Amino acid sequence: MLNRGEDQYRVFSRRAAILVGGKAALLSALIGRMYYLQVIEADRYQLMAEENRINLRLLTPSRGQIFDRFGVPLAINQQNYQVLIKSENNPDIEKTLTHLGRLIPLSANDRKRILKDVSRKRKFVPVLVREYLEWEDVARIEVNAPDLPGITIESGSLRFYPQGEAAFHALGYVGAVSPKHKTGDRLLELPGFKVGLSGVEQTFDLALRGKAGSSQLEVNALGRVIRELDRKEGKTGQNIVLTIDTSLQKQAMKALEGKTGSIVVLDVHTGATMVQASSPSFDPNNFTNGISENEWKELSEDERAPLRNKAIAGEYAPGSTFKMIVALAALEAGIINKNTSFFCSGSLTLGDGKFHCWKKHGHGLTNLKKGIAQSCDVYFYELSRRVGIDRIAIMAKRFGLGQNLDLDIPGSRPGLIPNKAWKKAAIGKSWVRGETLLAAIGQGFVLTTPMQLATMVARLANGGKAITPFVARDIISRNKIISRTDLPASDMGLNPNHLRMVLKSMEAVINNQWGTAYRARIMVPGMGMGGKTGTSQVRRITQAERDSGIIKNEQLPWKRRDHALFVGFAPIVSPRYAISVVIEHGGGGPKIAAPIARDIMVDTLNRDPAGQAPGADVAEWQTVPKEA
Amino acid sequence: MSRMTEFGSSDKTYMEKIFQLNWQIVLIIFLIAGVGFSMLYSAASGDLSPWASRQMLRFGIGVILMLIISIIDIRFWLKMSYALYGISFILLATVDVLGSVAMGAQRWLDLTLFQLQPSEIMKIVMVMALARYFHGLEVGDAGRVRYLVIPLILILAPVALVLRQPDLGTAGVLGLIGAVMLWLAGIRVWQCLIFSFSSIAAIPIGWQFLHEYQKQRILTFLNPDLDPLGSGYNIIQSKIAMGSGGLFGKGFMEGTQSHLNFLPEKQTDFIFTMLAEEFGFIGGTTLIGLYALLISYCIFISFSCRSQFARLLSMGLVVNFFLYLFINMAMVMGLLPVVGVPLPLISHGGTAMLTVLIGFGLVMSSGIHKGVYINRRGASLIM
């Protein structure tokens, strides 16, 4: 026993001793190396440390520019002079700031923010003092440079939107980096770096951003730059071309002036968005300079929601513009044909509910064409009773309603197309027959966005091709630029005869003298438009009100007036454009929305932007990045 | 040997154990950690936040853990060896699986203040398991080939898992510690030669499996001027900073290279460079001296232990500690490739601090219970 222990101990101690010797040798080697570096070679390294200091600095690439389909600039870059301060080598920041305050205005708040930033960041990281300086200010600071240790002036670039508020919602804007953007991209750490926060600026932020370059600088013992040794230029951000037509967009914004609502114009064959107007709007240049908290609060609490892109995020009951969906569902189900007629007496009684037509004394015997042209509610009550909500919902979904449309700008809302299963799940009650009738005239639970309505019309007018709307001409995938107009849309599998019947009826809405929008017809030959009006109620009309005579919209407070809607397509022969107009609380669709749609459509047909490929006028250098 | 000591050693109260603690070791640990705090204070340009204060908190927790571990009976640790090894191995495998699911190099478990890397814990429990295994063998048996199968599995299984992460440095250290344990346990010299040769032969094969960045690091180490602004930048800047410190250094918080941000990672891997720049050759060698003193005390404990388990355990843990500091220092001096090993007790970071203090806890437990005789099956004589 004891022998074993001693044996083990002897082997262990002999080998451990060798090990200890090895460790001692290795530590001696470390000390030897230190002696070599710090004593023998010390002079050489001291010289290197004093005179040859290499510093790497990031270069901000300039952000890609954005153009409309004809090369009109929508977002460009301008010079932005910034004052920066570093706490390194600066014993008294407060004094420097006081001195600087005599040259350029610095508020007490600015000072507080700067001091906080300086104490939080590492010494060598420059902190932004002020930006958007005038050239005179820059000159004044440069002259006083000796009294301002740690102060540097950098010329950055400033995002500028030449069109102002005209294209605000689709374009979006840029703003300061927030923690949720931090993805490890070193660019995001640079002071004053901006990222896209909405619209195209957000969707294509990475492509627009470009790649950082680097500059290898020789600096002296105090960190001052002596010269640049090497420079790797960054990659300028990708330029983006939109399908928007600025001139049409401005017309649309003008038509919406003083109103709350939106206008969308699509190319029915591709889904290219010519116009995407939302009113009221906002000048994105205000965001670039930063807006105050009060302004922000005011903007976001405004009941007319200037910041919301109503074209894609405004959800409205579609009213009668929904009737084409019901008609197609009924046609596909074989419940009606061209000649099937129902009698409209002004109302329809179902159980103990009485459902009114907008025309008090009724339309009499009504077929499909008359039903759509004169927007007879009873005709569609009869249809929907027979088709049922579920088949209507399926048809609506095929036309892009009630779902997010896979748009290339963020913030879209799905709207809502109800069916029996949805109501059970969401509200917990069974579907009631009367609700089908309400849905048939685009009321009740049904909600759609103006973009969805324009998409619906485009899919009707292009012969049943499932196009998806987009605003950016190209998609960039794996460094290849693919034009979206070249991508074919899939067929929706609709009967062409059914489509023709519905389009013929929509033609009659405007061009038949009994049609609801006859007054908004286009007189120019060859420019005929088909469409459908809609007036969607935001309140229930009680029986008492009906009896005492319905109050005129104009007499109601703004918030309770009806929404005015119009959807349309043109020309009648081989349609090219689809339009949707929604005026919040505007009153009647025929009276308010249809004339606006007509004006914009005439402008569109006159310009015929789709006749020219988007970006045709944009010079090569503007669209293709140098190092693509 | 009288039976009295055996009885006495097993019946010590915790109070008695605390008095028998090797207070020299504790004192040196505090000294080195203190150097660390002041370097972190300097790295933050004269500020306790963000590094020094957190480091002090971690050190406090670690020291308490160390003292608790050291007064627990060495026989308890012997009994727990295999179980702890098993738990750590499962943790390591779990992290490996989770890491590959998350598509990133997920090497640690997040315990808010400490990010625990199972591979670091593995270094300790592997030493424990091997010490336990060889404790149960006759000295002659340790050299027999059939008794080498189990220890080789105990070493190679975690090494393989860590290689998969891939963490080249840690895998190498684990392998090296394992090899040292085999050597101390008394395997034959010719076996050592075979292991050495097969390890060297495996290098060209292993090269094929390396990631591009790992190859880059090794090539850059061999010739840092290849890429003076890329991977070589760190080494060159580290050498300039250290060399310009000279014999006496530039003074506390006066290191120009560190503070002008030429030196990367100055709060973690390159903290020794900053120390050498600010305190010069004198300061650097003083720190190395403190480390050497600490290691010597631990080696004395190892030699004075009656049981093979305690001897192997404490010597293995000392080797682990030594490898940390040697690799880190050699790395910043340009003697080894940059593999990302922290300077123990000084670099900012939780895992290494915790592992090292746990290690010293076990070494001191060996010291307090050095008189305990334990038979081959793990029972002490009197039980």
mmCIF file of N, CA and C in Angstrom, chain B residues 3-88:
data_model
loop_
_atom_site.group_PDB
_atom_site.id
_atom_site.type_symbol
_atom_site.label_atom_id
_atom_site.label_comp_id
_atom_site.label_asym_id
_atom_site.label_seq_id
_atom_site.Cartn_x
_atom_site.Cartn_y
_atom_site.Cartn_z
ATOM 1 N N ARG B 3 -2.250 8.209 12.920
ATOM 2 C CA ARG B 3 -3.673 8.201 12.563
ATOM 3 C C ARG B 3 -4.343 9.491 13.014
ATOM 4 N N MET B 4 -3.694 10.169 13.964
ATOM 5 C CA MET B 4 -4.288 11.393 14.489
ATOM 6 C C MET B 4 -4.573 12.409 13.377
ATOM 7 N N THR B 5 -3.556 12.607 12.529
ATOM 8 C CA THR B 5 -3.751 13.600 11.474
ATOM 9 C C THR B 5 -4.907 13.217 10.582
ATOM 10 N N GLU B 6 -5.018 11.900 10.309
ATOM 11 C CA GLU B 6 -6.112 11.477 9.433
ATOM 12 C C GLU B 6 -7.456 11.792 10.063
ATOM 13 N N PHE B 7 -7.570 11.433 11.350
ATOM 14 C CA PHE B 7 -8.827 11.762 12.028
ATOM 15 C C PHE B 7 -9.038 13.265 12.010
ATOM 16 N N GLY B 8 -7.957 13.951 12.377
ATOM 17 C CA GLY B 8 -8.071 15.403 12.506
ATOM 18 C C GLY B 8 -8.512 16.046 11.213
ATOM 19 N N SER B 9 -7.892 15.629 10.131
ATOM 20 C CA SER B 9 -8.166 16.322 8.885
ATOM 21 C C SER B 9 -9.605 16.138 8.431
ATOM 22 N N SER B 10 -10.188 15.011 8.753
ATOM 23 C CA SER B 10 -11.553 14.802 8.286
ATOM 24 C C SER B 10 -12.555 15.475 9.202
ATOM 25 N N ASP B 11 -12.139 15.784 10.399
ATOM 26 C CA ASP B 11 -13.100 16.333 11.349
ATOM 27 C C ASP B 11 -12.958 17.827 11.542
ATOM 28 N N LYS B 12 -12.192 18.475 10.666
ATOM 29 C CA LYS B 12 -12.005 19.910 10.818
ATOM 30 C C LYS B 12 -13.342 20.639 10.704
ATOM 31 N N THR B 13 -13.510 21.660 11.529
ATOM 32 C CA THR B 13 -14.702 22.487 11.356
ATOM 33 C C THR B 13 -14.425 23.510 10.247
ATOM 34 N N TYR B 14 -15.504 24.106 9.769
ATOM 35 C CA TYR B 14 -15.316 25.079 8.694
ATOM 36 C C TYR B 14 -14.486 26.272 9.163
ATOM 37 N N MET B 15 -14.647 26.637 10.462
ATOM 38 C CA MET B 15 -13.860 27.733 11.012
ATOM 39 C C MET B 15 -12.379 27.411 10.928
ATOM 40 N N GLU B 16 -12.032 26.169 11.363
ATOM 41 C CA GLU B 16 -10.635 25.751 11.316
ATOM 42 C C GLU B 16 -10.110 25.791 9.887
ATOM 43 N N LYS B 17 -10.970 25.355 8.946
ATOM 44 C CA LYS B 17 -10.558 25.321 7.543
ATOM 45 C C LYS B 17 -10.240 26.712 7.031
ATOM 46 N N ILE B 18 -11.059 27.664 7.445
ATOM 47 C CA ILE B 18 -10.833 29.021 6.968
ATOM 48 C C ILE B 18 -9.485 29.528 7.467
ATOM 49 N N PHE B 19 -9.139 29.143 8.730
ATOM 50 C CA PHE B 19 -7.837 29.580 9.240
ATOM 51 C C PHE B 19 -6.698 28.881 8.511
ATOM 52 N N GLN B 20 -6.964 27.670 7.994
ATOM 53 C CA GLN B 20 -5.901 26.951 7.290
ATOM 54 C C GLN B 20 -5.804 27.306 5.816
ATOM 55 N N LEU B 21 -6.696 28.182 5.369
ATOM 56 C CA LEU B 21 -6.634 28.636 3.973
ATOM 57 C C LEU B 21 -5.257 29.186 3.663
ATOM 58 N N ASN B 22 -4.830 29.010 2.428
ATOM 59 C CA ASN B 22 -3.555 29.580 2.030
ATOM 60 C C ASN B 22 -3.774 31.063 1.722
ATOM 61 N N TRP B 23 -3.597 31.890 2.753
ATOM 62 C CA TRP B 23 -3.922 33.308 2.598
ATOM 63 C C TRP B 23 -2.949 34.024 1.685
ATOM 64 N N GLN B 24 -1.740 33.463 1.494
ATOM 65 C CA GLN B 24 -0.814 34.074 0.538
ATOM 66 C C GLN B 24 -1.423 34.066 -0.858
ATOM 67 N N ILE B 25 -2.034 32.907 -1.206
ATOM 68 C CA ILE B 25 -2.652 32.800 -2.535
ATOM 69 C C ILE B 25 -3.764 33.837 -2.678
ATOM 70 N N VAL B 26 -4.617 33.933 -1.656
ATOM 71 C CA VAL B 26 -5.724 34.882 -1.715
ATOM 72 C C VAL B 26 -5.195 36.305 -1.880
ATOM 73 N N LEU B 27 -4.134 36.611 -1.129
ATOM 74 C CA LEU B 27 -3.562 37.959 -1.187
ATOM 75 C C LEU B 27 -3.048 38.282 -2.592
ATOM 76 N N ILE B 28 -2.324 37.331 -3.198
ATOM 77 C CA ILE B 28 -1.776 37.599 -4.539
ATOM 78 C C ILE B 28 -2.916 37.740 -5.553
ATOM 79 N N ILE B 29 -3.950 36.915 -5.393
ATOM 80 C CA ILE B 29 -5.099 37.034 -6.302
ATOM 81 C C ILE B 29 -5.687 38.438 -6.209
ATOM 82 N N PHE B 30 -5.828 38.953 -4.969
ATOM 83 C CA PHE B 30 -6.361 40.308 -4.810
ATOM 84 C C PHE B 30 -5.439 41.346 -5.440
ATOM 85 N N LEU B 31 -4.123 41.148 -5.278
ATOM 86 C CA LEU B 31 -3.161 42.086 -5.858
ATOM 87 C C LEU B 31 -3.302 42.135 -7.384
ATOM 88 N N ILE B 32 -3.316 40.938 -7.990
ATOM 89 C CA ILE B 32 -3.387 40.888 -9.463
ATOM 90 C C ILE B 32 -4.709 41.484 -9.940
ATOM 91 N N ALA B 33 -5.814 41.115 -9.248
ATOM 92 C CA ALA B 33 -7.113 41.671 -9.644
ATOM 93 C C ALA B 33 -7.107 43.187 -9.499
ATOM 94 N N GLY B 34 -6.416 43.684 -8.466
ATOM 95 C CA GLY B 34 -6.328 45.125 -8.281
ATOM 96 C C GLY B 34 -5.619 45.800 -9.443
ATOM 97 N N VAL B 35 -4.530 45.181 -9.911
ATOM 98 C CA VAL B 35 -3.854 45.682 -11.111
ATOM 99 C C VAL B 35 -4.852 45.733 -12.262
ATOM 100 N N GLY B 36 -5.648 44.668 -12.364
ATOM 101 C CA GLY B 36 -6.653 44.602 -13.432
ATOM 102 C C GLY B 36 -7.638 45.748 -13.347
ATOM 103 N N PHE B 37 -8.157 46.017 -12.131
ATOM 104 C CA PHE B 37 -9.143 47.090 -11.995
ATOM 105 C C PHE B 37 -8.542 48.415 -12.456
ATOM 106 N N SER B 38 -7.284 48.673 -12.037
ATOM 107 C CA SER B 38 -6.722 49.980 -12.408
ATOM 108 C C SER B 38 -6.461 50.055 -13.905
ATOM 109 N N MET B 39 -6.121 48.935 -14.538
ATOM 110 C CA MET B 39 -5.934 48.973 -15.986
ATOM 111 C C MET B 39 -7.263 49.219 -16.693
ATOM 112 N N LEU B 40 -8.345 48.611 -16.175
ATOM 113 C CA LEU B 40 -9.658 48.837 -16.786
ATOM 114 C C LEU B 40 -10.102 50.282 -16.574
ATOM 115 N N TYR B 41 -9.740 50.827 -15.418
ATOM 116 C CA TYR B 41 -10.033 52.231 -15.127
ATOM 117 C C TYR B 41 -9.303 53.113 -16.134
ATOM 118 N N SER B 42 -8.057 52.758 -16.423
ATOM 119 C CA SER B 42 -7.274 53.519 -17.384
ATOM 120 C C SER B 42 -7.825 53.327 -18.803
ATOM 121 N N ALA B 43 -8.223 52.088 -19.128
ATOM 122 C CA ALA B 43 -8.733 51.811 -20.475
ATOM 123 C C ALA B 43 -9.972 52.646 -20.764
ATOM 124 N N ALA B 44 -10.763 52.924 -19.716
ATOM 125 C CA ALA B 44 -11.956 53.749 -19.887
ATOM 126 C C ALA B 44 -11.607 55.225 -19.726
ATOM 127 N N SER B 45 -10.334 55.551 -19.856
ATOM 128 C CA SER B 45 -9.844 56.924 -19.732
ATOM 129 C C SER B 45 -10.224 57.536 -18.385
ATOM 130 N N GLY B 46 -9.960 56.797 -17.324
ATOM 131 C CA GLY B 46 -10.202 57.331 -16.001
ATOM 132 C C GLY B 46 -11.654 57.262 -15.584
ATOM 133 N N ASP B 47 -12.259 56.106 -15.780
ATOM 134 C CA ASP B 47 -13.669 55.973 -15.417
ATOM 135 C C ASP B 47 -13.905 54.545 -14.935
ATOM 136 N N LEU B 48 -14.663 54.418 -13.855
ATOM 137 C CA LEU B 48 -14.969 53.072 -13.366
ATOM 138 C C LEU B 48 -15.915 52.347 -14.305
ATOM 139 N N SER B 49 -16.800 53.127 -14.950
ATOM 140 C CA SER B 49 -17.673 52.499 -15.929
ATOM 141 C C SER B 49 -17.021 52.664 -17.296
ATOM 142 N N PRO B 50 -17.204 51.819 -18.266
ATOM 143 C CA PRO B 50 -18.128 50.685 -18.165
ATOM 144 C C PRO B 50 -17.485 49.398 -17.674
ATOM 145 N N TRP B 51 -16.152 49.353 -17.516
ATOM 146 C CA TRP B 51 -15.543 48.039 -17.289
ATOM 147 C C TRP B 51 -15.192 47.746 -15.845
ATOM 148 N N ALA B 52 -14.483 48.682 -15.200
ATOM 149 C CA ALA B 52 -13.898 48.360 -13.899
ATOM 150 C C ALA B 52 -14.965 47.977 -12.877
ATOM 151 N N SER B 53 -16.068 48.724 -12.829
ATOM 152 C CA SER B 53 -17.059 48.467 -11.781
ATOM 153 C C SER B 53 -17.695 47.087 -11.945
ATOM 154 N N ARG B 54 -18.009 46.754 -13.195
ATOM 155 C CA ARG B 54 -18.592 45.424 -13.433
ATOM 156 C C ARG B 54 -17.600 44.323 -13.063
ATOM 157 N N GLN B 55 -16.335 44.593 -13.398
ATOM 158 C CA GLN B 55 -15.299 43.612 -13.126
ATOM 159 C C GLN B 55 -15.170 43.381 -11.610
ATOM 160 N N MET B 56 -15.268 44.472 -10.826
ATOM 161 C CA MET B 56 -15.164 44.339 -9.367
ATOM 162 C C MET B 56 -16.305 43.488 -8.828
ATOM 163 N N LEU B 57 -17.487 43.724 -9.358
ATOM 164 C CA LEU B 57 -18.649 42.954 -8.930
ATOM 165 C C LEU B 57 -18.432 41.466 -9.228
ATOM 166 N N ARG B 58 -17.979 41.195 -10.438
ATOM 167 C CA ARG B 58 -17.717 39.806 -10.830
ATOM 168 C C ARG B 58 -16.657 39.186 -9.931
ATOM 169 N N PHE B 59 -15.608 39.948 -9.665
ATOM 170 C CA PHE B 59 -14.523 39.436 -8.846
ATOM 171 C C PHE B 59 -15.042 39.103 -7.444
ATOM 172 N N GLY B 60 -15.868 39.998 -6.902
ATOM 173 C CA GLY B 60 -16.436 39.759 -5.583
ATOM 174 C C GLY B 60 -17.205 38.453 -5.520
ATOM 175 N N ILE B 61 -18.078 38.267 -6.503
ATOM 176 C CA ILE B 61 -18.866 37.031 -6.552
ATOM 177 C C ILE B 61 -17.945 35.826 -6.707
ATOM 178 N N GLY B 62 -16.954 35.965 -7.601
ATOM 179 C CA GLY B 62 -16.026 34.862 -7.862
ATOM 180 C C GLY B 62 -15.241 34.479 -6.625
ATOM 181 N N VAL B 63 -14.793 35.480 -5.848
ATOM 182 C CA VAL B 63 -13.980 35.191 -4.656
ATOM 183 C C VAL B 63 -14.811 34.439 -3.612
ATOM 184 N N ILE B 64 -16.061 34.873 -3.449
ATOM 185 C CA ILE B 64 -16.924 34.168 -2.488
ATOM 186 C C ILE B 64 -17.088 32.708 -2.899
ATOM 187 N N LEU B 65 -17.330 32.511 -4.203
ATOM 188 C CA LEU B 65 -17.468 31.154 -4.727
ATOM 189 C C LEU B 65 -16.190 30.360 -4.469
ATOM 190 N N MET B 66 -15.039 31.003 -4.711
ATOM 191 C CA MET B 66 -13.747 30.344 -4.519
ATOM 192 C C MET B 66 -13.586 29.875 -3.082
ATOM 193 N N LEU B 67 -13.940 30.746 -2.114
ATOM 194 C CA LEU B 67 -13.758 30.397 -0.706
ATOM 195 C C LEU B 67 -14.690 29.257 -0.299
ATOM 196 N N ILE B 68 -15.927 29.296 -0.812
ATOM 197 C CA ILE B 68 -16.863 28.205 -0.498
ATOM 198 C C ILE B 68 -16.315 26.883 -1.022
ATOM 199 N N ILE B 69 -15.848 26.899 -2.284
ATOM 200 C CA ILE B 69 -15.325 25.673 -2.891
ATOM 201 C C ILE B 69 -14.133 25.143 -2.078
ATOM 202 N N SER B 70 -13.286 26.082 -1.598
ATOM 203 C CA SER B 70 -12.051 25.645 -0.958
ATOM 204 C C SER B 70 -12.297 24.976 0.396
ATOM 205 N N ILE B 71 -13.377 25.319 1.093
ATOM 206 C CA ILE B 71 -13.583 24.683 2.405
ATOM 207 C C ILE B 71 -14.458 23.443 2.313
ATOM 208 N N ILE B 72 -14.907 23.096 1.127
ATOM 209 C CA ILE B 72 -15.651 21.836 0.964
ATOM 210 C C ILE B 72 -14.629 20.696 0.857
ATOM 211 N N ASP B 73 -14.957 19.569 1.488
ATOM 212 C CA ASP B 73 -14.012 18.456 1.572
ATOM 213 C C ASP B 73 -13.568 17.962 0.206
ATOM 214 N N ILE B 74 -12.281 17.668 0.084
ATOM 215 C CA ILE B 74 -11.723 17.218 -1.194
ATOM 216 C C ILE B 74 -12.376 15.905 -1.642
ATOM 217 N N ARG B 75 -12.814 15.073 -0.677
ATOM 218 C CA ARG B 75 -13.449 13.804 -1.058
ATOM 219 C C ARG B 75 -14.791 14.028 -1.740
ATOM 220 N N PHE B 76 -15.431 15.102 -1.356
ATOM 221 C CA PHE B 76 -16.688 15.441 -2.048
ATOM 222 C C PHE B 76 -16.399 15.746 -3.521
ATOM 223 N N TRP B 77 -15.374 16.528 -3.763
ATOM 224 C CA TRP B 77 -15.033 16.866 -5.148
ATOM 225 C C TRP B 77 -14.626 15.624 -5.916
ATOM 226 N N LEU B 78 -13.917 14.709 -5.240
ATOM 227 C CA LEU B 78 -13.526 13.465 -5.914
ATOM 228 C C LEU B 78 -14.766 12.683 -6.329
ATOM 229 N N LYS B 79 -15.737 12.580 -5.407
ATOM 230 C CA LYS B 79 -16.957 11.832 -5.717
ATOM 231 C C LYS B 79 -17.736 12.493 -6.852
ATOM 232 N N MET B 80 -17.711 13.812 -6.872
ATOM 233 C CA MET B 80 -18.518 14.520 -7.858
ATOM 234 C C MET B 80 -17.859 14.604 -9.244
ATOM 235 N N SER B 81 -16.594 14.201 -9.333
ATOM 236 C CA SER B 81 -15.831 14.452 -10.555
ATOM 237 C C SER B 81 -16.542 13.993 -11.825
ATOM 238 N N TYR B 82 -16.916 12.698 -11.838
ATOM 239 C CA TYR B 82 -17.508 12.173 -13.072
ATOM 240 C C TYR B 82 -18.853 12.843 -13.359
ATOM 241 N N ALA B 83 -19.645 13.050 -12.296
ATOM 242 C CA ALA B 83 -20.961 13.673 -12.484
ATOM 243 C C ALA B 83 -20.814 15.072 -13.084
ATOM 244 N N LEU B 84 -19.877 15.853 -12.521
ATOM 245 C CA LEU B 84 -19.666 17.209 -13.036
ATOM 246 C C LEU B 84 -19.203 17.172 -14.479
ATOM 247 N N TYR B 85 -18.318 16.192 -14.763
ATOM 248 C CA TYR B 85 -17.842 16.047 -16.134
ATOM 249 C C TYR B 85 -19.030 15.764 -17.066
ATOM 250 N N GLY B 86 -19.903 14.846 -16.621
ATOM 251 C CA GLY B 86 -21.061 14.484 -17.442
ATOM 252 C C GLY B 86 -21.957 15.689 -17.705
ATOM 253 N N ILE B 87 -22.255 16.458 -16.644
ATOM 254 C CA ILE B 87 -23.131 17.626 -16.794
ATOM 255 C C ILE B 87 -22.517 18.629 -17.767
ATOM 256 N N SER B 88 -21.216 18.892 -17.570
ATOM 257 C CA SER B 88 -20.562 19.873 -18.439
ATOM 258 C C SER B 88 -20.550 19.405 -19.880
#
